[in-house]
mmCIF file of C-alpha atoms in Angstrom:
data_model
loop_
_atom_site.group_PDB
_atom_site.id
_atom_site.type_symbol
_atom_site.label_atom_id
_atom_site.label_comp_id
_atom_site.label_asym_id
_atom_site.label_seq_id
_atom_site.Cartn_x
_atom_site.Cartn_y
_atom_site.Cartn_z
ATOM 1 C CA MET T 20 -42.709 2.776 -82.753
ATOM 2 C CA GLU T 21 -44.379 5.353 -85.010
ATOM 3 C CA ILE T 22 -40.964 6.983 -86.395
ATOM 4 C CA GLU T 23 -39.822 3.533 -87.281
ATOM 5 C CA HIS T 24 -42.856 2.907 -89.257
ATOM 6 C CA LEU T 25 -42.629 6.035 -91.041
ATOM 7 C CA ALA T 26 -38.937 5.322 -91.814
ATOM 8 C CA GLU T 27 -40.064 2.036 -93.252
ATOM 9 C CA LEU T 28 -42.546 3.223 -95.335
ATOM 10 C CA MET T 29 -39.938 5.938 -96.732
ATOM 11 C CA LEU T 30 -37.457 3.201 -97.153
ATOM 12 C CA GLU T 31 -40.123 1.454 -99.454
ATOM 13 C CA GLY T 32 -41.232 4.466 -101.486
ATOM 14 C CA LEU T 33 -44.503 4.397 -100.020
ATOM 15 C CA THR T 34 -45.240 8.278 -100.422
ATOM 16 C CA GLU T 35 -49.242 7.994 -100.227
ATOM 17 C CA GLU T 36 -48.711 5.973 -97.171
ATOM 18 C CA CYS T 37 -46.697 8.681 -95.450
ATOM 19 C CA TRP T 38 -48.561 11.760 -96.399
ATOM 20 C CA THR T 39 -51.788 9.359 -94.712
ATOM 21 C CA LEU T 40 -49.605 9.275 -91.333
ATOM 22 C CA LEU T 41 -48.749 13.313 -91.816
ATOM 23 C CA VAL T 42 -52.561 14.048 -92.534
ATOM 24 C CA ARG T 43 -53.246 11.978 -89.479
ATOM 25 C CA HIS T 44 -51.133 14.101 -87.225
ATOM 26 C CA MET T 45 -52.503 17.438 -88.942
ATOM 27 C CA ASP T 46 -55.810 16.604 -88.306
ATOM 28 C CA SER T 47 -55.409 16.025 -84.778
ATOM 29 C CA GLY T 48 -53.907 19.486 -84.537
ATOM 30 C CA ARG T 49 -50.166 19.234 -84.640
ATOM 31 C CA ASN T 50 -48.115 22.202 -86.139
ATOM 32 C CA SER T 51 -45.419 22.377 -88.409
ATOM 33 C CA LEU T 52 -42.692 22.579 -85.584
ATOM 34 C CA TYR T 53 -44.061 18.969 -84.621
ATOM 35 C CA ILE T 54 -44.192 17.335 -88.355
ATOM 36 C CA TYR T 55 -40.587 18.299 -88.916
ATOM 37 C CA ASP T 56 -39.320 17.999 -85.636
ATOM 38 C CA GLN T 57 -40.838 14.812 -84.077
ATOM 39 C CA LEU T 58 -41.809 13.031 -87.537
ATOM 40 C CA LEU T 59 -39.816 13.782 -90.414
ATOM 41 C CA THR T 60 -36.238 14.697 -88.882
ATOM 42 C CA PRO T 61 -36.435 11.823 -86.305
ATOM 43 C CA ALA T 62 -37.446 9.501 -89.293
ATOM 44 C CA MET T 63 -34.417 10.061 -91.345
ATOM 45 C CA GLN T 64 -31.690 10.297 -88.604
ATOM 46 C CA TYR T 65 -33.308 6.644 -87.915
ATOM 47 C CA ILE T 66 -32.684 5.861 -91.620
ATOM 48 C CA GLY T 67 -29.375 7.487 -91.262
ATOM 49 C CA GLY T 68 -28.575 5.149 -88.338
ATOM 50 C CA LEU T 69 -29.622 2.180 -90.283
ATOM 51 C CA TRP T 70 -27.330 3.303 -93.146
ATOM 52 C CA GLU T 71 -24.210 3.663 -90.847
ATOM 53 C CA GLN T 72 -24.777 0.011 -89.444
ATOM 54 C CA ASN T 73 -25.266 -1.048 -93.244
ATOM 55 C CA LEU T 74 -28.533 -2.353 -93.010
ATOM 56 C CA VAL T 75 -29.946 -0.542 -95.812
ATOM 57 C CA SER T 76 -27.958 0.409 -99.172
ATOM 58 C CA VAL T 77 -27.483 3.954 -100.252
ATOM 59 C CA ALA T 78 -30.032 3.401 -102.862
ATOM 60 C CA ASP T 79 -32.407 2.989 -99.973
ATOM 61 C CA GLU T 80 -31.362 6.287 -98.290
ATOM 62 C CA HIS T 81 -31.875 8.064 -101.332
ATOM 63 C CA LEU T 82 -35.233 6.549 -102.079
ATOM 64 C CA ALA T 83 -36.361 7.722 -98.314
ATOM 65 C CA SER T 84 -34.752 11.172 -98.687
ATOM 66 C CA GLY T 85 -36.779 11.377 -102.117
ATOM 67 C CA VAL T 86 -39.936 10.628 -100.261
ATOM 68 C CA CYS T 87 -39.301 13.007 -97.820
ATOM 69 C CA ASP T 88 -38.589 15.717 -99.944
ATOM 70 C CA VAL T 89 -41.866 15.258 -101.289
ATOM 71 C CA MET T 90 -43.698 15.197 -97.719
ATOM 72 C CA ILE T 91 -42.302 19.025 -96.911
ATOM 73 C CA THR T 92 -43.058 20.182 -100.133
ATOM 74 C CA ARG T 93 -46.830 18.629 -100.242
ATOM 75 C CA TYR T 94 -47.290 19.698 -96.310
ATOM 76 C CA ALA T 95 -45.932 23.360 -96.955
ATOM 77 C CA HIS T 96 -48.424 23.949 -99.567
ATOM 78 C CA GLN T 97 -51.370 23.101 -97.031
ATOM 79 C CA ILE T 98 -49.892 25.777 -94.910
ATOM 80 C CA LYS T 99 -51.402 29.831 -95.007
ATOM 81 C CA PRO T 100 -48.393 31.945 -94.480
ATOM 82 C CA ALA T 101 -48.703 34.666 -91.633
ATOM 83 C CA GLN T 102 -48.774 38.109 -92.552
ATOM 84 C CA GLY T 103 -45.500 39.049 -92.050
ATOM 85 C CA HIS T 104 -43.440 42.101 -92.486
ATOM 86 C CA GLY T 105 -41.988 41.152 -95.657
ATOM 87 C CA GLY T 106 -38.828 40.291 -94.703
ATOM 88 C CA ARG T 107 -36.410 37.876 -97.353
ATOM 89 C CA ALA T 108 -34.732 35.130 -96.505
ATOM 90 C CA MET T 109 -32.098 32.786 -98.760
ATOM 91 C CA PHE T 110 -31.242 29.252 -97.704
ATOM 92 C CA LEU T 111 -28.356 27.399 -99.015
ATOM 93 C CA CYS T 112 -25.609 24.543 -98.453
ATOM 94 C CA VAL T 113 -22.206 25.002 -98.964
ATOM 95 C CA GLU T 114 -20.359 23.600 -101.908
ATOM 96 C CA GLY T 115 -19.834 19.879 -101.671
ATOM 97 C CA GLU T 116 -22.880 19.388 -99.336
ATOM 98 C CA TYR T 117 -26.163 17.887 -100.916
ATOM 99 C CA HIS T 118 -27.970 17.070 -97.793
ATOM 100 C CA HIS T 119 -30.371 19.895 -98.011
ATOM 101 C CA LEU T 120 -33.724 18.315 -96.362
ATOM 102 C CA GLY T 121 -33.386 20.122 -92.955
ATOM 103 C CA LEU T 122 -32.375 23.450 -94.783
ATOM 104 C CA LYS T 123 -35.817 22.745 -96.414
ATOM 105 C CA MET T 124 -37.734 22.433 -93.203
ATOM 106 C CA VAL T 125 -36.142 25.858 -92.251
ATOM 107 C CA SER T 126 -37.370 27.646 -95.252
ATOM 108 C CA SER T 127 -40.774 26.253 -94.869
ATOM 109 C CA LEU T 128 -40.876 27.842 -91.229
ATOM 110 C CA PHE T 129 -39.556 30.873 -92.593
ATOM 111 C CA GLN T 130 -42.319 31.003 -95.483
ATOM 112 C CA GLU T 131 -45.197 29.965 -92.641
ATOM 113 C CA GLN T 132 -43.841 33.260 -90.457
ATOM 114 C CA GLY T 133 -44.597 35.387 -93.883
ATOM 115 C CA PHE T 134 -41.124 35.701 -95.358
ATOM 116 C CA SER T 135 -40.409 35.662 -98.904
ATOM 117 C CA THR T 136 -38.081 32.957 -99.444
ATOM 118 C CA ARG T 137 -35.052 31.549 -102.065
ATOM 119 C CA LEU T 138 -33.926 28.075 -101.097
ATOM 120 C CA TYR T 139 -31.012 27.288 -103.242
ATOM 121 C CA GLY T 140 -30.899 23.860 -102.257
ATOM 122 C CA GLY T 141 -27.211 21.897 -102.059
ATOM 123 C CA ASN T 142 -23.845 22.359 -103.491
ATOM 124 C CA LEU T 143 -24.057 26.367 -104.163
ATOM 125 C CA PRO T 144 -20.865 28.024 -104.584
ATOM 126 C CA LEU T 145 -19.586 31.070 -102.613
ATOM 127 C CA GLU T 146 -19.487 33.175 -105.796
ATOM 128 C CA ASN T 147 -22.914 32.344 -106.458
ATOM 129 C CA THR T 148 -24.048 32.721 -103.091
ATOM 130 C CA MET T 149 -22.179 36.097 -102.678
ATOM 131 C CA VAL T 150 -24.025 37.422 -106.295
ATOM 132 C CA SER T 151 -27.404 36.236 -105.093
ATOM 133 C CA ALA T 152 -27.299 37.816 -101.775
ATOM 134 C CA MET T 153 -25.919 41.539 -103.243
ATOM 135 C CA ASN T 154 -28.603 41.214 -105.871
ATOM 136 C CA TRP T 155 -31.312 40.114 -103.463
ATOM 137 C CA LYS T 156 -30.552 41.367 -100.140
ATOM 138 C CA PRO T 157 -32.177 39.087 -98.026
ATOM 139 C CA GLU T 158 -32.000 40.251 -94.360
ATOM 140 C CA ILE T 159 -31.445 36.659 -93.293
ATOM 141 C CA ILE T 160 -28.886 33.967 -94.770
ATOM 142 C CA GLY T 161 -29.461 30.226 -93.769
ATOM 143 C CA VAL T 162 -26.088 28.421 -94.063
ATOM 144 C CA SER T 163 -25.930 24.565 -93.862
ATOM 145 C CA ALA T 164 -23.226 21.498 -93.710
ATOM 146 C CA SER T 165 -23.659 18.401 -92.542
ATOM 147 C CA ILE T 166 -20.493 16.632 -92.719
ATOM 148 C CA VAL T 167 -17.428 17.641 -90.706
ATOM 149 C CA TYR T 168 -15.160 18.079 -93.509
ATOM 150 C CA HIS T 169 -17.436 20.562 -95.001
ATOM 151 C CA LEU T 170 -16.426 22.799 -91.621
ATOM 152 C CA PRO T 171 -14.063 24.788 -93.206
ATOM 153 C CA THR T 172 -15.785 25.556 -95.990
ATOM 154 C CA LEU T 173 -18.941 26.611 -93.601
ATOM 155 C CA MET T 174 -16.404 29.170 -91.549
ATOM 156 C CA LYS T 175 -15.235 30.509 -94.948
ATOM 157 C CA TYR T 176 -19.013 31.526 -96.342
ATOM 158 C CA THR T 177 -19.880 32.615 -92.827
ATOM 159 C CA GLN T 178 -16.732 34.923 -92.997
ATOM 160 C CA ALA T 179 -17.582 36.125 -96.506
ATOM 161 C CA LEU T 180 -21.388 36.812 -95.752
ATOM 162 C CA GLN T 181 -20.357 38.769 -92.838
ATOM 163 C CA SER T 182 -18.601 41.167 -95.092
ATOM 164 C CA LEU T 183 -21.463 42.169 -97.176
ATOM 165 C CA SER T 184 -22.204 45.881 -96.697
ATOM 166 C CA TYR T 185 -25.984 45.760 -95.774
ATOM 167 C CA GLU T 186 -24.944 43.499 -92.776
ATOM 168 C CA PRO T 187 -27.494 40.423 -93.080
ATOM 169 C CA ILE T 188 -27.799 37.737 -90.129
ATOM 170 C CA ILE T 189 -26.281 34.384 -90.928
ATOM 171 C CA VAL T 190 -28.258 31.549 -89.312
ATOM 172 C CA ILE T 191 -26.494 28.363 -89.089
ATOM 173 C CA GLY T 192 -28.165 25.053 -88.130
ATOM 174 C CA GLY T 193 -26.895 21.689 -87.396
ATOM 175 C CA ARG T 194 -25.258 19.637 -84.785
ATOM 176 C CA LEU T 195 -21.439 19.930 -85.865
ATOM 177 C CA ILE T 196 -21.210 23.284 -84.336
ATOM 178 C CA ASP T 197 -22.437 22.252 -81.301
ATOM 179 C CA ARG T 198 -19.979 19.062 -81.351
ATOM 180 C CA TYR T 199 -16.847 20.758 -82.197
ATOM 181 C CA GLY T 200 -17.971 23.488 -79.759
ATOM 182 C CA LEU T 201 -17.403 26.310 -82.826
ATOM 183 C CA GLN T 202 -20.086 28.584 -81.921
ATOM 184 C CA ASN T 203 -17.810 31.584 -80.527
ATOM 185 C CA THR T 204 -16.147 31.340 -83.581
ATOM 186 C CA LEU T 205 -18.742 32.335 -86.157
ATOM 187 C CA GLY T 206 -18.901 36.237 -86.131
ATOM 188 C CA GLU T 207 -20.736 38.906 -84.242
ATOM 189 C CA ARG T 208 -23.975 38.408 -87.084
ATOM 190 C CA ALA T 209 -23.797 34.730 -87.242
ATOM 191 C CA LEU T 210 -26.575 32.916 -85.320
ATOM 192 C CA PHE T 211 -26.044 29.479 -84.382
ATOM 193 C CA PHE T 212 -29.526 26.967 -84.120
ATOM 194 C CA PRO T 213 -28.645 23.367 -82.920
ATOM 195 C CA ASP T 214 -32.205 22.216 -83.855
ATOM 196 C CA LEU T 215 -35.558 23.386 -85.181
ATOM 197 C CA LEU T 216 -37.208 24.116 -81.817
ATOM 198 C CA SER T 217 -34.755 26.500 -81.016
ATOM 199 C CA LEU T 218 -34.544 28.412 -84.207
ATOM 200 C CA ASN T 219 -38.345 28.472 -84.424
ATOM 201 C CA ASP T 220 -38.303 29.934 -80.852
ATOM 202 C CA TRP T 221 -36.082 32.716 -82.203
ATOM 203 C CA LEU T 222 -37.722 33.273 -85.509
ATOM 204 C CA ARG T 223 -41.171 34.157 -83.409
ATOM 205 C CA SER T 224 -39.412 36.323 -80.987
ATOM 206 C CA TYR T 225 -37.711 38.046 -84.410
ATOM 207 C CA GLU T 226 -41.038 38.546 -86.147
ATOM 208 C CA ALA T 227 -42.633 39.922 -83.123
ATOM 209 C CA ALA T 228 -40.022 42.443 -82.811
ATOM 210 C CA SER T 229 -40.097 43.334 -86.489
ATOM 211 C CA ARG T 230 -44.052 43.724 -86.081
ATOM 212 C CA GLU T 231 -43.535 45.798 -83.094
ATOM 213 C CA ALA T 232 -41.184 48.010 -84.629
ATOM 214 C CA ALA T 233 -43.035 48.509 -87.949
ATOM 215 C CA ALA T 234 -46.259 49.304 -85.984
ATOM 216 C CA HIS T 235 -44.301 52.084 -84.059
ATOM 217 C CA PHE T 236 -42.960 53.483 -86.970
ATOM 218 C CA ASN T 237 -46.292 53.643 -88.772
ATOM 219 C CA MET T 238 -47.823 55.691 -85.930
ATOM 220 C CA ARG T 239 -44.979 58.177 -85.881
#
């Protein structure tokens, strides 16, 4: 019922009421993964279901998305980043894909672990993606597509990014890859995560391994 209540507040554009609800969970000790994975994501999925049933309009859905966007930004500013190893990560949606909220949550989780991040949002052409990656050289590049007819474009981006000479890790999220069984076609340096929980687990392990490697190097 709380998810439905949050969704209703979003649909009505009640930003402060939504924030009050989030603050209540923050004050009770809920972490970022809970805020993103158990509150905001389910609320937006619920709204998406209402839209598919023609129970809310496109305008309603856009209003709710705007409120959710504000919530992510506002929440992320409350979190103090960890002392990470100084890694870089960039995040983008493929050309034609504008659904960026999940990607924004992922970028926030990386920031929390101490990464320097660049969030390019939706609809970034491949040429600009490659130039940005070559100039900044992030060790991790997150790519997102949430609509089925963008899957060929997603595969094209993945292949191109894996051709970069400095060999970044390509991170791909979303339910589409799992639904269509494309995990084994992504390439050896592309990692697929079906949800925020699995991504967060990997990220923590990756950061722990990076810190251990840095400590070992400094002791030499």
